[in-house]
PDB file of N, CA, C and O in Angstrom:
ATOM      1  N   MET Q   1       6.687 -25.578 -26.113  1.00  0.00           N
ATOM      2  CA  MET Q   1       6.691 -24.935 -24.659  1.00  0.00           C
ATOM      3  C   MET Q   1       7.358 -23.430 -24.471  1.00  0.00           C
ATOM      4  O   MET Q   1       7.978 -22.774 -25.810  1.00  0.00           O
ATOM      5  N   SER Q   2       7.280 -22.675 -24.275  1.00  0.00           N
ATOM      6  CA  SER Q   2       7.580 -21.018 -24.097  1.00  0.00           C
ATOM      7  C   SER Q   2       9.106 -21.359 -23.231  1.00  0.00           C
ATOM      8  O   SER Q   2       9.565 -21.587 -21.796  1.00  0.00           O
ATOM      9  N   ASP Q   3       9.964 -20.075 -23.762  1.00  0.00           N
ATOM     10  CA  ASP Q   3      11.259 -20.127 -23.126  1.00  0.00           C
ATOM     11  C   ASP Q   3      11.539 -18.567 -22.287  1.00  0.00           C
ATOM     12  O   ASP Q   3      12.175 -17.863 -21.565  1.00  0.00           O
ATOM     13  N   THR Q   4      10.002 -17.881 -22.228  1.00  0.00           N
ATOM     14  CA  THR Q   4      10.216 -17.250 -21.517  1.00  0.00           C
ATOM     15  C   THR Q   4      10.375 -17.641 -19.873  1.00  0.00           C
ATOM     16  O   THR Q   4       9.513 -18.360 -19.510  1.00  0.00           O
ATOM     17  N   ALA Q   5      10.954 -16.642 -19.382  1.00  0.00           N
ATOM     18  CA  ALA Q   5      11.359 -16.389 -17.383  1.00  0.00           C
ATOM     19  C   ALA Q   5       9.510 -15.944 -16.763  1.00  0.00           C
ATOM     20  O   ALA Q   5       9.239 -15.239 -17.163  1.00  0.00           O
ATOM     21  N   PRO Q   6       9.162 -16.824 -15.796  1.00  0.00           N
ATOM     22  CA  PRO Q   6       8.288 -15.774 -14.823  1.00  0.00           C
ATOM     23  C   PRO Q   6       8.363 -14.229 -14.539  1.00  0.00           C
ATOM     24  O   PRO Q   6       9.639 -14.144 -14.554  1.00  0.00           O
ATOM     25  N   ALA Q   7       7.306 -13.744 -14.563  1.00  0.00           N
ATOM     26  CA  ALA Q   7       7.358 -12.690 -14.582  1.00  0.00           C
ATOM     27  C   ALA Q   7       7.941 -12.686 -12.685  1.00  0.00           C
ATOM     28  O   ALA Q   7       7.994 -13.551 -11.121  1.00  0.00           O
ATOM     29  N   ALA Q   8       8.504 -11.499 -12.347  1.00  0.00           N
ATOM     30  CA  ALA Q   8       9.797 -11.096 -10.833  1.00  0.00           C
ATOM     31  C   ALA Q   8       8.509 -10.810 -10.471  1.00  0.00           C
ATOM     32  O   ALA Q   8       7.884  -9.875 -10.540  1.00  0.00           O
ATOM     33  N   ARG Q   9       8.370 -10.709  -8.783  1.00  0.00           N
ATOM     34  CA  ARG Q   9       7.485 -10.744  -7.749  1.00  0.00           C
ATOM     35  C   ARG Q   9       8.182  -9.500  -7.888  1.00  0.00           C
ATOM     36  O   ARG Q   9       9.058  -8.836  -7.302  1.00  0.00           O
ATOM     37  N   ILE Q  10       7.244  -8.506  -7.501  1.00  0.00           N
ATOM     38  CA  ILE Q  10       7.516  -6.852  -6.429  1.00  0.00           C
ATOM     39  C   ILE Q  10       6.568  -6.731  -4.840  1.00  0.00           C
ATOM     40  O   ILE Q  10       5.962  -7.627  -4.948  1.00  0.00           O
ATOM     41  N   TYR Q  11       7.479  -7.023  -4.261  1.00  0.00           N
ATOM     42  CA  TYR Q  11       7.427  -6.618  -2.843  1.00  0.00           C
ATOM     43  C   TYR Q  11       8.074  -5.375  -1.927  1.00  0.00           C
ATOM     44  O   TYR Q  11       8.033  -4.821  -2.528  1.00  0.00           O
ATOM     45  N   ARG Q  12       7.657  -5.112  -0.981  1.00  0.00           N
ATOM     46  CA  ARG Q  12       7.890  -3.922   0.017  1.00  0.00           C
ATOM     47  C   ARG Q  12       8.711  -4.691   1.096  1.00  0.00           C
ATOM     48  O   ARG Q  12       8.607  -5.538   1.588  1.00  0.00           O
ATOM     49  N   CYS Q  13       9.595  -3.736   0.583  1.00  0.00           N
ATOM     50  CA  CYS Q  13      10.834  -3.667   1.963  1.00  0.00           C
ATOM     51  C   CYS Q  13      10.351  -3.968   3.172  1.00  0.00           C
ATOM     52  O   CYS Q  13       9.597  -2.759   3.585  1.00  0.00           O
ATOM     53  N   PRO Q  14      10.478  -4.469   4.372  1.00  0.00           N
ATOM     54  CA  PRO Q  14       9.907  -4.815   5.602  1.00  0.00           C
ATOM     55  C   PRO Q  14      10.272  -3.544   6.224  1.00  0.00           C
ATOM     56  O   PRO Q  14       9.877  -2.828   7.596  1.00  0.00           O
ATOM     57  N   GLN Q  15      11.476  -3.172   5.990  1.00  0.00           N
ATOM     58  CA  GLN Q  15      12.175  -1.917   6.869  1.00  0.00           C
ATOM     59  C   GLN Q  15      11.779  -1.013   6.416  1.00  0.00           C
ATOM     60  O   GLN Q  15      10.536   0.100   7.385  1.00  0.00           O
ATOM     61  N   CYS Q  16      12.313  -0.248   5.143  1.00  0.00           N
ATOM     62  CA  CYS Q  16      11.394   1.143   4.503  1.00  0.00           C
ATOM     63  C   CYS Q  16       9.929   1.065   4.057  1.00  0.00           C
ATOM     64  O   CYS Q  16       9.632   2.502   3.432  1.00  0.00           O
ATOM     65  N   ARG Q  17       9.956  -0.015   2.949  1.00  0.00           N
ATOM     66  CA  ARG Q  17       8.726  -0.265   2.258  1.00  0.00           C
ATOM     67  C   ARG Q  17       8.698   0.510   1.300  1.00  0.00           C
ATOM     68  O   ARG Q  17       8.011   0.511   0.670  1.00  0.00           O
ATOM     69  N   LYS Q  18      10.004   0.518   0.731  1.00  0.00           N
ATOM     70  CA  LYS Q  18      10.091   1.227  -1.043  1.00  0.00           C
ATOM     71  C   LYS Q  18       9.869  -0.363  -1.328  1.00  0.00           C
ATOM     72  O   LYS Q  18      10.458  -1.451  -1.239  1.00  0.00           O
ATOM     73  N   PRO Q  19       9.049  -0.321  -2.770  1.00  0.00           N
ATOM     74  CA  PRO Q  19       8.933  -1.399  -3.402  1.00  0.00           C
ATOM     75  C   PRO Q  19      10.442  -2.435  -4.536  1.00  0.00           C
ATOM     76  O   PRO Q  19      11.180  -1.483  -4.761  1.00  0.00           O
ATOM     77  N   VAL Q  20      10.338  -3.603  -4.391  1.00  0.00           N
ATOM     78  CA  VAL Q  20      11.734  -4.171  -4.133  1.00  0.00           C
ATOM     79  C   VAL Q  20      11.440  -5.492  -5.758  1.00  0.00           C
ATOM     80  O   VAL Q  20      10.530  -6.187  -5.205  1.00  0.00           O
ATOM     81  N   GLN Q  21      11.961  -5.846  -6.077  1.00  0.00           N
ATOM     82  CA  GLN Q  21      11.998  -6.425  -7.445  1.00  0.00           C
ATOM     83  C   GLN Q  21      12.659  -8.383  -6.470  1.00  0.00           C
ATOM     84  O   GLN Q  21      13.829  -7.751  -5.641  1.00  0.00           O
ATOM     85  N   TRP Q  22      11.789  -9.347  -6.583  1.00  0.00           N
ATOM     86  CA  TRP Q  22      12.453 -10.334  -5.406  1.00  0.00           C
ATOM     87  C   TRP Q  22      13.423 -11.190  -6.523  1.00  0.00           C
ATOM     88  O   TRP Q  22      13.166 -11.659  -8.066  1.00  0.00           O
ATOM     89  N   ARG Q  23      14.627 -11.197  -6.803  1.00  0.00           N
ATOM     90  CA  ARG Q  23      15.977 -11.678  -6.664  1.00  0.00           C
ATOM     91  C   ARG Q  23      16.793 -12.634  -6.141  1.00  0.00           C
ATOM     92  O   ARG Q  23      17.280 -12.133  -5.151  1.00  0.00           O
ATOM     93  N   GLU Q  24      17.193 -13.703  -6.867  1.00  0.00           N
ATOM     94  CA  GLU Q  24      18.018 -14.436  -6.275  1.00  0.00           C
ATOM     95  C   GLU Q  24      19.414 -13.883  -5.809  1.00  0.00           C
ATOM     96  O   GLU Q  24      20.390 -14.485  -5.347  1.00  0.00           O
ATOM     97  N   ASP Q  25      20.024 -12.849  -6.987  1.00  0.00           N
ATOM     98  CA  ASP Q  25      21.402 -12.366  -6.498  1.00  0.00           C
ATOM     99  C   ASP Q  25      21.200 -10.812  -5.097  1.00  0.00           C
ATOM    100  O   ASP Q  25      22.842 -10.443  -5.062  1.00  0.00           O
ATOM    101  N   ASN Q  26      20.098 -11.037  -4.418  1.00  0.00           N
ATOM    102  CA  ASN Q  26      19.837  -9.676  -3.671  1.00  0.00           C
ATOM    103  C   ASN Q  26      20.278 -11.001  -2.180  1.00  0.00           C
ATOM    104  O   ASN Q  26      18.933 -11.512  -1.405  1.00  0.00           O
ATOM    105  N   SER Q  27      21.004 -10.398  -2.096  1.00  0.00           N
ATOM    106  CA  SER Q  27      21.473 -11.184  -0.476  1.00  0.00           C
ATOM    107  C   SER Q  27      21.490 -10.425   0.633  1.00  0.00           C
ATOM    108  O   SER Q  27      21.454 -11.132   1.851  1.00  0.00           O
ATOM    109  N   TRP Q  28      20.843  -9.617   0.616  1.00  0.00           N
ATOM    110  CA  TRP Q  28      20.119  -8.862   1.067  1.00  0.00           C
ATOM    111  C   TRP Q  28      18.244  -9.197   1.954  1.00  0.00           C
ATOM    112  O   TRP Q  28      17.409  -8.269   2.340  1.00  0.00           O
ATOM    113  N   ARG Q  29      17.714 -10.177   0.931  1.00  0.00           N
ATOM    114  CA  ARG Q  29      16.277 -10.375   0.791  1.00  0.00           C
ATOM    115  C   ARG Q  29      15.522 -10.565   2.248  1.00  0.00           C
ATOM    116  O   ARG Q  29      16.614 -10.983   3.129  1.00  0.00           O
ATOM    117  N   PRO Q  30      14.888 -10.332   2.909  1.00  0.00           N
ATOM    118  CA  PRO Q  30      13.616  -9.816   1.792  1.00  0.00           C
ATOM    119  C   PRO Q  30      13.706  -8.305   1.818  1.00  0.00           C
ATOM    120  O   PRO Q  30      13.331  -7.367   1.559  1.00  0.00           O
ATOM    121  N   PHE Q  31      14.838  -7.694   2.265  1.00  0.00           N
ATOM    122  CA  PHE Q  31      15.162  -6.438   2.656  1.00  0.00           C
ATOM    123  C   PHE Q  31      15.756  -5.296   1.390  1.00  0.00           C
ATOM    124  O   PHE Q  31      16.181  -6.321   0.614  1.00  0.00           O
ATOM    125  N   CYS Q  32      15.825  -4.086   1.120  1.00  0.00           N
ATOM    126  CA  CYS Q  32      15.852  -3.247  -0.199  1.00  0.00           C
ATOM    127  C   CYS Q  32      17.513  -3.562  -0.399  1.00  0.00           C
ATOM    128  O   CYS Q  32      18.342  -3.762  -1.229  1.00  0.00           O
ATOM    129  N   SER Q  33      18.136  -3.512   0.754  1.00  0.00           N
ATOM    130  CA  SER Q  33      19.306  -2.903   1.562  1.00  0.00           C
ATOM    131  C   SER Q  33      20.263  -3.795   2.346  1.00  0.00           C
ATOM    132  O   SER Q  33      19.285  -4.292   3.309  1.00  0.00           O
ATOM    133  N   GLU Q  34      21.498  -3.330   2.363  1.00  0.00           N
ATOM    134  CA  GLU Q  34      22.240  -3.803   3.950  1.00  0.00           C
ATOM    135  C   GLU Q  34      21.804  -2.561   4.954  1.00  0.00           C
ATOM    136  O   GLU Q  34      21.657  -3.210   5.980  1.00  0.00           O
ATOM    137  N   ARG Q  35      21.751  -1.340   4.382  1.00  0.00           N
ATOM    138  CA  ARG Q  35      21.398  -0.805   5.310  1.00  0.00           C
ATOM    139  C   ARG Q  35      19.744  -1.119   6.101  1.00  0.00           C
ATOM    140  O   ARG Q  35      19.820  -1.286   7.695  1.00  0.00           O
ATOM    141  N   CYS Q  36      18.703  -1.358   5.156  1.00  0.00           N
ATOM    142  CA  CYS Q  36      17.628  -1.765   6.425  1.00  0.00           C
ATOM    143  C   CYS Q  36      18.067  -2.904   7.187  1.00  0.00           C
ATOM    144  O   CYS Q  36      17.078  -3.376   7.763  1.00  0.00           O
ATOM    145  N   LYS Q  37      18.430  -3.487   6.863  1.00  0.00           N
ATOM    146  CA  LYS Q  37      18.891  -5.296   6.662  1.00  0.00           C
ATOM    147  C   LYS Q  37      19.252  -4.677   8.611  1.00  0.00           C
ATOM    148  O   LYS Q  37      18.929  -5.024   9.641  1.00  0.00           O
ATOM    149  N   LEU Q  38      20.242  -3.829   8.245  1.00  0.00           N
ATOM    150  CA  LEU Q  38      21.002  -3.688   9.844  1.00  0.00           C
ATOM    151  C   LEU Q  38      20.319  -2.827  10.245  1.00  0.00           C
ATOM    152  O   LEU Q  38      20.638  -3.205  11.666  1.00  0.00           O
ATOM    153  N   ILE Q  39      19.838  -2.049   9.958  1.00  0.00           N
ATOM    154  CA  ILE Q  39      18.180  -1.456  10.893  1.00  0.00           C
ATOM    155  C   ILE Q  39      17.411  -2.311  11.607  1.00  0.00           C
ATOM    156  O   ILE Q  39      17.204  -2.361  12.600  1.00  0.00           O
ATOM    157  N   ASP Q  40      16.881  -3.201  10.923  1.00  0.00           N
ATOM    158  CA  ASP Q  40      15.814  -4.371  10.922  1.00  0.00           C
ATOM    159  C   ASP Q  40      16.743  -5.032  12.317  1.00  0.00           C
ATOM    160  O   ASP Q  40      16.445  -5.583  13.780  1.00  0.00           O
ATOM    161  N   LEU Q  41      18.062  -5.973  11.914  1.00  0.00           N
ATOM    162  CA  LEU Q  41      18.690  -6.252  12.972  1.00  0.00           C
ATOM    163  C   LEU Q  41      19.063  -5.382  14.301  1.00  0.00           C
ATOM    164  O   LEU Q  41      18.772  -6.400  15.710  1.00  0.00           O
ATOM    165  N   GLY Q  42      19.645  -4.234  14.580  1.00  0.00           N
ATOM    166  CA  GLY Q  42      19.275  -3.885  15.171  1.00  0.00           C
ATOM    167  C   GLY Q  42      18.240  -3.467  15.980  1.00  0.00           C
ATOM    168  O   GLY Q  42      17.804  -3.299  17.360  1.00  0.00           O
ATOM    169  N   ASP Q  43      17.109  -3.122  15.543  1.00  0.00           N
ATOM    170  CA  ASP Q  43      15.537  -2.871  16.273  1.00  0.00           C
ATOM    171  C   ASP Q  43      15.359  -4.859  17.233  1.00  0.00           C
ATOM    172  O   ASP Q  43      14.978  -4.561  18.223  1.00  0.00           O
ATOM    173  N   TRP Q  44      16.168  -5.942  16.752  1.00  0.00           N
ATOM    174  CA  TRP Q  44      15.497  -7.176  17.283  1.00  0.00           C
ATOM    175  C   TRP Q  44      16.687  -6.823  18.529  1.00  0.00           C
ATOM    176  O   TRP Q  44      16.665  -7.192  19.233  1.00  0.00           O
ATOM    177  N   ALA Q  45      18.423  -6.379  18.257  1.00  0.00           N
ATOM    178  CA  ALA Q  45      19.430  -6.265  19.278  1.00  0.00           C
ATOM    179  C   ALA Q  45      18.921  -5.824  20.528  1.00  0.00           C
ATOM    180  O   ALA Q  45      18.915  -5.698  21.467  1.00  0.00           O
ATOM    181  N   SER Q  46      18.022  -4.441  19.972  1.00  0.00           N
ATOM    182  CA  SER Q  46      18.052  -3.584  21.291  1.00  0.00           C
ATOM    183  C   SER Q  46      16.095  -3.816  21.514  1.00  0.00           C
ATOM    184  O   SER Q  46      15.876  -3.044  22.693  1.00  0.00           O
ATOM    185  N   GLU Q  47      15.752  -5.226  21.790  1.00  0.00           N
ATOM    186  CA  GLU Q  47      14.234  -5.245  21.859  1.00  0.00           C
ATOM    187  C   GLU Q  47      13.497  -4.439  21.762  1.00  0.00           C
ATOM    188  O   GLU Q  47      12.363  -4.360  22.130  1.00  0.00           O
ATOM    189  N   ARG Q  48      13.664  -3.848  20.062  1.00  0.00           N
ATOM    190  CA  ARG Q  48      11.985  -3.037  19.628  1.00  0.00           C
ATOM    191  C   ARG Q  48      11.337  -4.215  19.235  1.00  0.00           C
ATOM    192  O   ARG Q  48       9.956  -3.837  19.356  1.00  0.00           O
ATOM    193  N   HIS Q  49      11.724  -5.067  18.670  1.00  0.00           N
ATOM    194  CA  HIS Q  49      11.089  -6.341  18.210  1.00  0.00           C
ATOM    195  C   HIS Q  49      10.531  -7.230  18.902  1.00  0.00           C
ATOM    196  O   HIS Q  49      11.865  -7.861  19.774  1.00  0.00           O
ATOM    197  N   ALA Q  50       9.894  -8.389  19.032  1.00  0.00           N
ATOM    198  CA  ALA Q  50       9.600  -9.045  19.626  1.00  0.00           C
ATOM    199  C   ALA Q  50       8.889 -10.434  19.263  1.00  0.00           C
ATOM    200  O   ALA Q  50       7.661  -9.659  19.318  1.00  0.00           O
ATOM    201  N   ILE Q  51       9.020 -11.483  20.098  1.00  0.00           N
ATOM    202  CA  ILE Q  51       8.083 -12.355  19.297  1.00  0.00           C
ATOM    203  C   ILE Q  51       6.979 -12.272  20.876  1.00  0.00           C
ATOM    204  O   ILE Q  51       7.211 -12.926  21.804  1.00  0.00           O
ATOM    205  N   PRO Q  52       5.673 -12.693  19.972  1.00  0.00           N
ATOM    206  CA  PRO Q  52       4.737 -12.565  21.133  1.00  0.00           C
ATOM    207  C   PRO Q  52       4.581 -13.850  22.122  1.00  0.00           C
ATOM    208  O   PRO Q  52       5.520 -14.865  21.226  1.00  0.00           O
ATOM    209  N   GLY Q  53       4.266 -13.878  23.335  1.00  0.00           N
ATOM    210  CA  GLY Q  53       4.253 -14.799  23.861  1.00  0.00           C
ATOM    211  C   GLY Q  53       4.637 -14.943  25.581  1.00  0.00           C
ATOM    212  O   GLY Q  53       4.840 -13.391  25.452  1.00  0.00           O
ATOM    213  N   ASN Q  54       4.642 -15.434  26.453  1.00  0.00           N
ATOM    214  CA  ASN Q  54       4.843 -15.869  27.472  1.00  0.00           C
ATOM    215  C   ASN Q  54       6.417 -15.610  28.112  1.00  0.00           C
ATOM    216  O   ASN Q  54       7.165 -16.475  27.477  1.00  0.00           O
ATOM    217  N   PRO Q  55       6.795 -14.729  28.746  1.00  0.00           N
ATOM    218  CA  PRO Q  55       8.095 -14.494  29.260  1.00  0.00           C
ATOM    219  C   PRO Q  55       8.760 -16.460  29.444  1.00  0.00           C
ATOM    220  O   PRO Q  55       7.890 -16.942  30.385  1.00  0.00           O
ATOM    221  N   PRO Q  56       9.462 -16.937  29.585  1.00  0.00           N
ATOM    222  CA  PRO Q  56      10.370 -18.362  30.202  1.00  0.00           C
ATOM    223  C   PRO Q  56      10.302 -18.089  32.042  1.00  0.00           C
ATOM    224  O   PRO Q  56      10.399 -16.582  32.388  1.00  0.00           O
ATOM    225  N   GLY Q  57       9.622 -18.974  32.538  1.00  0.00           N
ATOM    226  CA  GLY Q  57       9.066 -18.946  33.839  1.00  0.00           C
ATOM    227  C   GLY Q  57      10.839 -19.188  34.690  1.00  0.00           C
ATOM    228  O   GLY Q  57      11.635 -19.127  33.990  1.00  0.00           O
ATOM    229  N   ALA Q  58      11.031 -19.492  35.763  1.00  0.00           N
ATOM    230  CA  ALA Q  58      12.256 -19.827  37.243  1.00  0.00           C
ATOM    231  C   ALA Q  58      12.828 -20.833  36.313  1.00  0.00           C
ATOM    232  O   ALA Q  58      13.671 -21.041  36.243  1.00  0.00           O
ATOM    233  N   GLU Q  59      11.731 -22.438  36.022  1.00  0.00           N
ATOM    234  CA  GLU Q  59      12.284 -22.780  35.231  1.00  0.00           C
ATOM    235  C   GLU Q  59      11.967 -23.645  33.785  1.00  0.00           C
ATOM    236  O   GLU Q  59      10.704 -23.227  33.846  1.00  0.00           O
ATOM    237  N   ASP Q  60      13.052 -23.593  33.290  1.00  0.00           N
ATOM    238  CA  ASP Q  60      12.712 -24.285  31.935  1.00  0.00           C
ATOM    239  C   ASP Q  60      13.124 -25.192  31.493  1.00  0.00           C
ATOM    240  O   ASP Q  60      13.727 -26.363  32.346  1.00  0.00           O
ATOM    241  N   GLU Q  61      12.922 -25.624  30.622  1.00  0.00           N
ATOM    242  CA  GLU Q  61      13.001 -27.362  30.016  1.00  0.00           C
ATOM    243  C   GLU Q  61      15.122 -27.811  29.968  1.00  0.00           C
ATOM    244  O   GLU Q  61      15.121 -28.860  29.748  1.00  0.00           O
ATOM    245  N   PHE Q  62      15.959 -26.511  30.399  1.00  0.00           N
ATOM    246  CA  PHE Q  62      16.618 -26.971  30.624  1.00  0.00           C
ATOM    247  C   PHE Q  62      17.484 -27.491  31.523  1.00  0.00           C
ATOM    248  O   PHE Q  62      18.316 -27.669  32.499  1.00  0.00           O
ATOM    249  N   ASP Q  63      16.297 -26.801  32.612  1.00  0.00           N
ATOM    250  CA  ASP Q  63      16.626 -27.423  34.099  1.00  0.00           C
ATOM    251  C   ASP Q  63      16.322 -29.146  34.467  1.00  0.00           C
ATOM    252  O   ASP Q  63      15.683 -29.623  34.157  1.00  0.00           O
ATOM    253  N   ALA Q  64      17.543 -29.518  34.566  1.00  0.00           N
ATOM    254  CA  ALA Q  64      17.172 -30.787  35.108  1.00  0.00           C
ATOM    255  C   ALA Q  64      17.339 -31.309  36.546  1.00  0.00           C
ATOM    256  O   ALA Q  64      19.129 -31.140  37.341  1.00  0.00           O
ATOM    257  N   ASP Q  65      16.119 -31.774  36.803  1.00  0.00           N
ATOM    258  CA  ASP Q  65      16.478 -32.406  38.669  1.00  0.00           C
ATOM    259  C   ASP Q  65      17.421 -33.752  38.802  1.00  0.00           C
ATOM    260  O   ASP Q  65      17.503 -34.810  38.546  1.00  0.00           O
TER     261      ASP Q  65
END
Protein backbone atom coordinates (compact mmCIF):
# COMPACT_ATOMS: atom_id res chain seq x y z
CA MET A 1 0.00 0.00 0.00
CA SER A 2 1.17 3.51 -0.62
CA ASP A 3 0.84 6.44 1.76
CA THR A 4 0.63 9.07 -0.97
CA ALA A 5 -2.42 11.27 -1.08
CA PRO A 6 -4.31 11.62 -4.37
CA ALA A 7 -3.34 14.61 -6.48
CA ALA A 8 -5.42 17.71 -5.77
CA ARG A 9 -7.85 18.67 -8.51
CA ILE A 10 -7.43 22.02 -10.23
CA TYR A 11 -10.54 23.78 -11.52
CA ARG A 12 -11.49 27.29 -12.61
CA CYS A 13 -13.43 29.64 -10.35
CA PRO A 14 -16.91 30.03 -11.92
CA GLN A 15 -16.75 33.81 -11.41
CA CYS A 16 -13.22 35.00 -12.26
CA ARG A 17 -11.92 31.85 -14.04
CA LYS A 18 -8.75 31.81 -11.90
CA PRO A 19 -7.26 28.30 -11.43
CA VAL A 20 -8.01 27.01 -7.93
CA GLN A 21 -7.01 23.86 -6.10
CA TRP A 22 -9.99 21.86 -4.75
CA ARG A 23 -9.44 21.64 -1.00
CA GLU A 24 -11.75 20.62 1.81
CA ASP A 25 -10.68 23.64 3.90
CA ASN A 26 -11.81 26.14 1.22
CA SER A 27 -15.11 27.38 2.64
CA TRP A 28 -15.86 29.26 -0.60
CA ARG A 29 -15.81 26.21 -2.87
CA PRO A 30 -16.32 26.20 -5.85
CA PHE A 31 -15.24 29.85 -5.83
CA CYS A 32 -11.67 31.00 -5.20
CA SER A 33 -12.60 33.61 -2.61
CA GLU A 34 -15.39 35.15 -0.59
CA ARG A 35 -15.42 38.06 -3.06
CA CYS A 36 -16.23 35.81 -6.04
CA LYS A 37 -18.87 33.97 -4.00
CA LEU A 38 -20.59 37.25 -3.07
CA ILE A 39 -20.46 38.55 -6.64
CA ASP A 40 -22.22 35.38 -7.80
CA LEU A 41 -24.81 35.65 -5.02
CA GLY A 42 -25.50 39.26 -6.07
CA ASP A 43 -25.99 38.13 -9.68
CA TRP A 44 -28.64 35.62 -8.57
CA ALA A 45 -30.32 38.18 -6.29
CA SER A 46 -30.53 40.76 -9.09
CA GLU A 47 -31.80 38.06 -11.50
CA ARG A 48 -28.81 38.25 -13.86
CA HIS A 49 -28.69 34.45 -13.46
CA ALA A 50 -31.77 32.32 -13.96
CA ILE A 51 -32.61 28.66 -14.35
CA PRO A 52 -34.18 28.10 -17.77
CA GLY A 53 -37.79 27.04 -17.86
CA ASN A 54 -41.32 28.27 -18.12
CA PRO A 55 -42.39 30.85 -15.55
CA PRO A 56 -45.05 29.65 -13.10
CA GLY A 57 -48.58 30.20 -14.31
CA ALA A 58 -51.54 31.71 -12.51
CA GLU A 59 -52.20 28.34 -10.92
CA ASP A 60 -49.40 26.83 -8.97
CA GLU A 61 -49.21 23.61 -7.03
CA PHE A 62 -49.83 25.36 -3.68
CA ASP A 63 -53.26 26.72 -4.59
CA ALA A 64 -55.88 24.39 -3.18
CA ASP A 65 -59.50 24.67 -4.21
